[in-house]
Tab-separated table of C-alpha atoms in Angstrom:
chain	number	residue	atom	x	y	z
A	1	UNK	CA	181.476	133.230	26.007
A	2	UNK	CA	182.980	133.689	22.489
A	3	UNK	CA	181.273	133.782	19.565
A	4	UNK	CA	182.098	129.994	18.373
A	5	UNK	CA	180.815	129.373	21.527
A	6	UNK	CA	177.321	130.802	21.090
A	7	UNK	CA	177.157	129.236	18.006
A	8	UNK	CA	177.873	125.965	18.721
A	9	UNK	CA	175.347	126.374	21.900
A	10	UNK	CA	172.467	127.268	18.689
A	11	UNK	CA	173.517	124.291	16.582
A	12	UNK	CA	173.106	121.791	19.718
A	13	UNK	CA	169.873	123.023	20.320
A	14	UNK	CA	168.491	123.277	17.526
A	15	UNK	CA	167.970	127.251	16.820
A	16	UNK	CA	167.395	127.305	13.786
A	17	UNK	CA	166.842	130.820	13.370
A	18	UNK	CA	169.098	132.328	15.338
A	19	UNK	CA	172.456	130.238	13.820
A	20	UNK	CA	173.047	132.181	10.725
A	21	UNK	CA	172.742	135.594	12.806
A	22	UNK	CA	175.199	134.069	15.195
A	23	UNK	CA	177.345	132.626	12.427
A	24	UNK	CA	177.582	136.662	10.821
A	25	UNK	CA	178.546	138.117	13.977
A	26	UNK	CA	181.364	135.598	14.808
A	27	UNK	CA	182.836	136.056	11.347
A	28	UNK	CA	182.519	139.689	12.104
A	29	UNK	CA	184.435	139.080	15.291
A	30	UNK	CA	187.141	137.963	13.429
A	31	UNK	CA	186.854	133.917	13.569
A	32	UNK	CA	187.701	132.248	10.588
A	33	UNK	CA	185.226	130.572	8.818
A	34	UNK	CA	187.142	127.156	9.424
A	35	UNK	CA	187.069	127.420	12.765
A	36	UNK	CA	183.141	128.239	13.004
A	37	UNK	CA	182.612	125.414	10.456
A	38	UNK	CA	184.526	122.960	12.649
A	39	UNK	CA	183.043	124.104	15.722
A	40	UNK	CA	179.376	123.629	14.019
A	41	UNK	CA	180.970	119.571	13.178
A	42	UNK	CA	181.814	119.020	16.594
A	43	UNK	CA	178.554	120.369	18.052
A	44	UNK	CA	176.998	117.697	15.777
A	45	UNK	CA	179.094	115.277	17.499
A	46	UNK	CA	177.813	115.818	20.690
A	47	UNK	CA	174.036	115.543	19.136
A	48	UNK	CA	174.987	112.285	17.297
A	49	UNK	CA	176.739	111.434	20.433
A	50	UNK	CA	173.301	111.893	22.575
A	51	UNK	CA	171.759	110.784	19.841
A	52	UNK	CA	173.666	107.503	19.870
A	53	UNK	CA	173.130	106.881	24.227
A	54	UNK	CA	169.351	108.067	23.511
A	55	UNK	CA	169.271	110.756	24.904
A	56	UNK	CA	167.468	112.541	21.930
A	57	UNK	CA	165.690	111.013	19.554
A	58	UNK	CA	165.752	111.717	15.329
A	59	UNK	CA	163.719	115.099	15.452
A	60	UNK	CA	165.940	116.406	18.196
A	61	UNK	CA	168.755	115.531	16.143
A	62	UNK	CA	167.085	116.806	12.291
A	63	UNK	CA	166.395	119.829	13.890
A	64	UNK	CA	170.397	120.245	15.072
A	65	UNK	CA	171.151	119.379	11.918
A	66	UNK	CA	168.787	121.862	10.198
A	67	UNK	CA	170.461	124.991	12.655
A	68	UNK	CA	173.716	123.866	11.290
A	69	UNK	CA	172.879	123.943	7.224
A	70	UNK	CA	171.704	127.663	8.014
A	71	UNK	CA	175.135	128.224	9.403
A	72	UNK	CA	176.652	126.664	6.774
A	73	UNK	CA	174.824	128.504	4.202
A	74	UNK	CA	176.192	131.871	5.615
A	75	UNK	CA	179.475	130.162	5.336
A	76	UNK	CA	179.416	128.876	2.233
A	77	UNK	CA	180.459	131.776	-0.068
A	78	UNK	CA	183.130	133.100	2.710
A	79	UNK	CA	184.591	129.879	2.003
A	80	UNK	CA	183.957	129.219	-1.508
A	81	UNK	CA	187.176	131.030	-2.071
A	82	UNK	CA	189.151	128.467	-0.239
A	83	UNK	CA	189.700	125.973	-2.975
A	84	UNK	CA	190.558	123.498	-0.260
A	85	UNK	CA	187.529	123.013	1.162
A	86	UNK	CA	186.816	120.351	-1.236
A	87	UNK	CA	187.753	117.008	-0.142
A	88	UNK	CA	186.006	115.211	-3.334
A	89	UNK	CA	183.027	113.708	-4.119
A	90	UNK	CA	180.956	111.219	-1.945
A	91	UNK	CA	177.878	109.766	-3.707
A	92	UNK	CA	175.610	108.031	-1.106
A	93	UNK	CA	172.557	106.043	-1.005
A	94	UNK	CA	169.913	103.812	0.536
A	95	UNK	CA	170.349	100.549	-0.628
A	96	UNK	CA	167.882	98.031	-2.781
A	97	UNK	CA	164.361	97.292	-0.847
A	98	UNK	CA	165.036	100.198	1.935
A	99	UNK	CA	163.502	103.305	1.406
A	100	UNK	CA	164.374	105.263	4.607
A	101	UNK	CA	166.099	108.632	3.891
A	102	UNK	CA	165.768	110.331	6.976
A	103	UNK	CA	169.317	109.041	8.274
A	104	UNK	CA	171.088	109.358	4.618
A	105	UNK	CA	169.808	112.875	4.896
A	106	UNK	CA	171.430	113.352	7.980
A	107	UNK	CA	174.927	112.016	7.104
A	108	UNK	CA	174.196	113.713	3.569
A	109	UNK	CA	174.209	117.342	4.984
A	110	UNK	CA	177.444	116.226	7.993
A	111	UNK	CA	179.672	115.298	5.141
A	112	UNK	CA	178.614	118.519	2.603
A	113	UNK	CA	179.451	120.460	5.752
A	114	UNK	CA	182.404	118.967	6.205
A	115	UNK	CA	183.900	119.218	3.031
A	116	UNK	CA	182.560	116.891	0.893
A	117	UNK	CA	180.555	117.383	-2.459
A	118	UNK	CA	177.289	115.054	-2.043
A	119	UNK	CA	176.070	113.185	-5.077
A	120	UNK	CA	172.311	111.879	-3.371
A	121	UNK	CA	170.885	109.063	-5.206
A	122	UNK	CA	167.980	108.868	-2.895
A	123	UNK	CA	166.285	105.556	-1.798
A	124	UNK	CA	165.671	102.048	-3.015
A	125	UNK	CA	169.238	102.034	-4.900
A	126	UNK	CA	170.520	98.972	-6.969
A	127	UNK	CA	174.187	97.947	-6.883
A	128	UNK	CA	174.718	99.029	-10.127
A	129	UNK	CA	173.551	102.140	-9.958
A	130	UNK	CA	176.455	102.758	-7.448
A	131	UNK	CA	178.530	101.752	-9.749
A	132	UNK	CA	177.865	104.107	-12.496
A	133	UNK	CA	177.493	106.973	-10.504
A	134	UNK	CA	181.093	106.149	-9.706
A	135	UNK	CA	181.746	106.463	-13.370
A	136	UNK	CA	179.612	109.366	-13.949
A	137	UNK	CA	180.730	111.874	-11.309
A	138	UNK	CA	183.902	113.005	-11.295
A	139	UNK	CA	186.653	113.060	-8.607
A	140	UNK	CA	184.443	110.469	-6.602
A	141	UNK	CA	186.990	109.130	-3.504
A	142	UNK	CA	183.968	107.569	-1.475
A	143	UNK	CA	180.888	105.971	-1.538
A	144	UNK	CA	178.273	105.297	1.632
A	145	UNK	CA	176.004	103.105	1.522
A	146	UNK	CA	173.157	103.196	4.046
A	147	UNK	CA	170.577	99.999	5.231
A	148	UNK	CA	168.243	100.431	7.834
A	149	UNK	CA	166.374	97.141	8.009
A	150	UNK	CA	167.751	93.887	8.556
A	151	UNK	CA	165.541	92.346	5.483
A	152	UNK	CA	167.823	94.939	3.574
A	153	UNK	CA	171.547	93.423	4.789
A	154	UNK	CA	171.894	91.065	1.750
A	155	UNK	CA	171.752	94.214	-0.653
A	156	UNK	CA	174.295	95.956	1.608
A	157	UNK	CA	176.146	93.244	0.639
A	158	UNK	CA	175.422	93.487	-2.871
A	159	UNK	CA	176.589	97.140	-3.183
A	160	UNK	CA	179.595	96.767	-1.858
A	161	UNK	CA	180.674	94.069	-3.568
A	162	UNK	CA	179.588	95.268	-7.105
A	163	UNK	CA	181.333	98.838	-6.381
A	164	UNK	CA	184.338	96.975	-5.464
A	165	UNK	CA	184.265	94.594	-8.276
A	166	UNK	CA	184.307	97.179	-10.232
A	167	UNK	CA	186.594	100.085	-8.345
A	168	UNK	CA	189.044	97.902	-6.039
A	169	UNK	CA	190.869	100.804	-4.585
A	170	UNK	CA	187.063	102.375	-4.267
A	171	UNK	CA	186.763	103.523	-0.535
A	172	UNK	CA	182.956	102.692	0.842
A	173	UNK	CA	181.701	103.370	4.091
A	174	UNK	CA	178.364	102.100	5.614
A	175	UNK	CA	175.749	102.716	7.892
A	176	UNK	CA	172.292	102.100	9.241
A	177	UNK	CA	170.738	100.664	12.203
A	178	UNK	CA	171.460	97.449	11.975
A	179	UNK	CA	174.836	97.459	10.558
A	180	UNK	CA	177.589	96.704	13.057
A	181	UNK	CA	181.656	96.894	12.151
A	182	UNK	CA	181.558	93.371	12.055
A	183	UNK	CA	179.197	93.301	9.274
A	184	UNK	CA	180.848	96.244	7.864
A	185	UNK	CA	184.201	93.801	7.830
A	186	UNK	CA	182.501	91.295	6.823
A	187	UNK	CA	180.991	92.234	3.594
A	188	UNK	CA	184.170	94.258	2.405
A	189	UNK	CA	183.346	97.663	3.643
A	190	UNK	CA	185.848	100.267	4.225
A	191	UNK	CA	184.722	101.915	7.060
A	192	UNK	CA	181.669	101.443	9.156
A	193	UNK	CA	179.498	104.487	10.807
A	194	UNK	CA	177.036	104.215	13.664
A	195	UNK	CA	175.904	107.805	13.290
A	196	UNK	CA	175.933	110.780	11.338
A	197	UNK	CA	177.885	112.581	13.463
A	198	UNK	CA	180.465	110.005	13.443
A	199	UNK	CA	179.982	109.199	10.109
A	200	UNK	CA	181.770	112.669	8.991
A	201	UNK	CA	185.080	112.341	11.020
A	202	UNK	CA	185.050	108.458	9.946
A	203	UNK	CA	184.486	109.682	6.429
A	204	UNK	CA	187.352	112.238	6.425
A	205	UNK	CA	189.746	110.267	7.961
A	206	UNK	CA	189.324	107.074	5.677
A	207	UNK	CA	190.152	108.832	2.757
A	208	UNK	CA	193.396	110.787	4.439
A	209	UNK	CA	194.335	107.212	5.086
């Protein structure tokens, strides 16, 4: 089994403590650190994936997620460097009335270890606020929005309205429980997420579009 391979094994399950050894020792090998990032992603996949059919539940999955930002962390200054791992700035949030962070954590630490530099404006979020963090950050090239209750749809709505209003070529993605792509359509959104893990690829491919 190659080193990626071990690694990946650590991320999907979870071992915390063992990842960053494992991450060392395949960058010794001679993998690039690319190749060990992506194979961290996909491993992630497969969690939100299980994650998604329930077959593991949220601490299952925080604890995959928490091997992978140690692995990450060794990776971070081999690829610091590599001026292209940057794909721009995301600033994400849970929306007005909603003050669940565990999930926006989750697709928080997926898209910094994909590429993306996180701007976190925690929970409870007005549409506004969106807005100027849009205006205050720079090389922004997507926003996520996340609602995880129902009662919290209409401010969904809100958000992406008001950052659109504001930034029409603005690409926003959303997410939560009880969003579906339909609603995602519906209230303007660019791109619609069920899961972390998917949230990441869904991320980087909307703004390659």
């Amino acid at each position: 089994m190659s080193k990626i391979e071990d690694v990946k094994v650590l991320v999907e399950t979870g071992k915390s403590k063992k990842v960053a050894a494992a991450v060392q020792e395949a960058l010794d090998a001679g993998d690039k650190a690319q190749d060990i990032l992506d194979a961290m992603i996909a491993s992630m996949g497969v969690v939100g994936d299980k994650f998604s059919t329930g077959e593991i539940f949220v601490p299952e999955m925080l604890i995959a997620a928490k091997a992978m930002s140690k692995g990450v962390e060794v990776l971070k200054p081999v690829m610091a460097g590599d001026i292209s791992t940057s794909l721009g700035t995301c600033i994400m949030g849970t929306v007005a009335g909603d003050l669940h962070d565990i999930g926006k954590n989750l697709v928080i630490m997926m898209l910094e270890s994909s590429g993306f530099d996180m701007v976190d404006l925690g929970v409870d979020v007005p549409a506004e606020k969106f807005v100027e963090a849009v205006k205050e950050n720079d090389n922004v090239v997507l926003v996520a929005c996340s609602g995880l209750l129902t009662t919290t749809m209409p401010a969904l709505k809100e958000a992406v309205q008001t950052i659109k209003a504001a930034y029409p070529e603005m690409k926003v993605i959303v997410g939560g429980a009880p969003v579906t792509q339909e609603y995602a359509d519906e209230i303007g959104a660019d791109g619609y997420a069920p899961d972390a893990g998917s949230a990441a690829t869904k991320a980087k491919e909307m703004i390659s579009a």
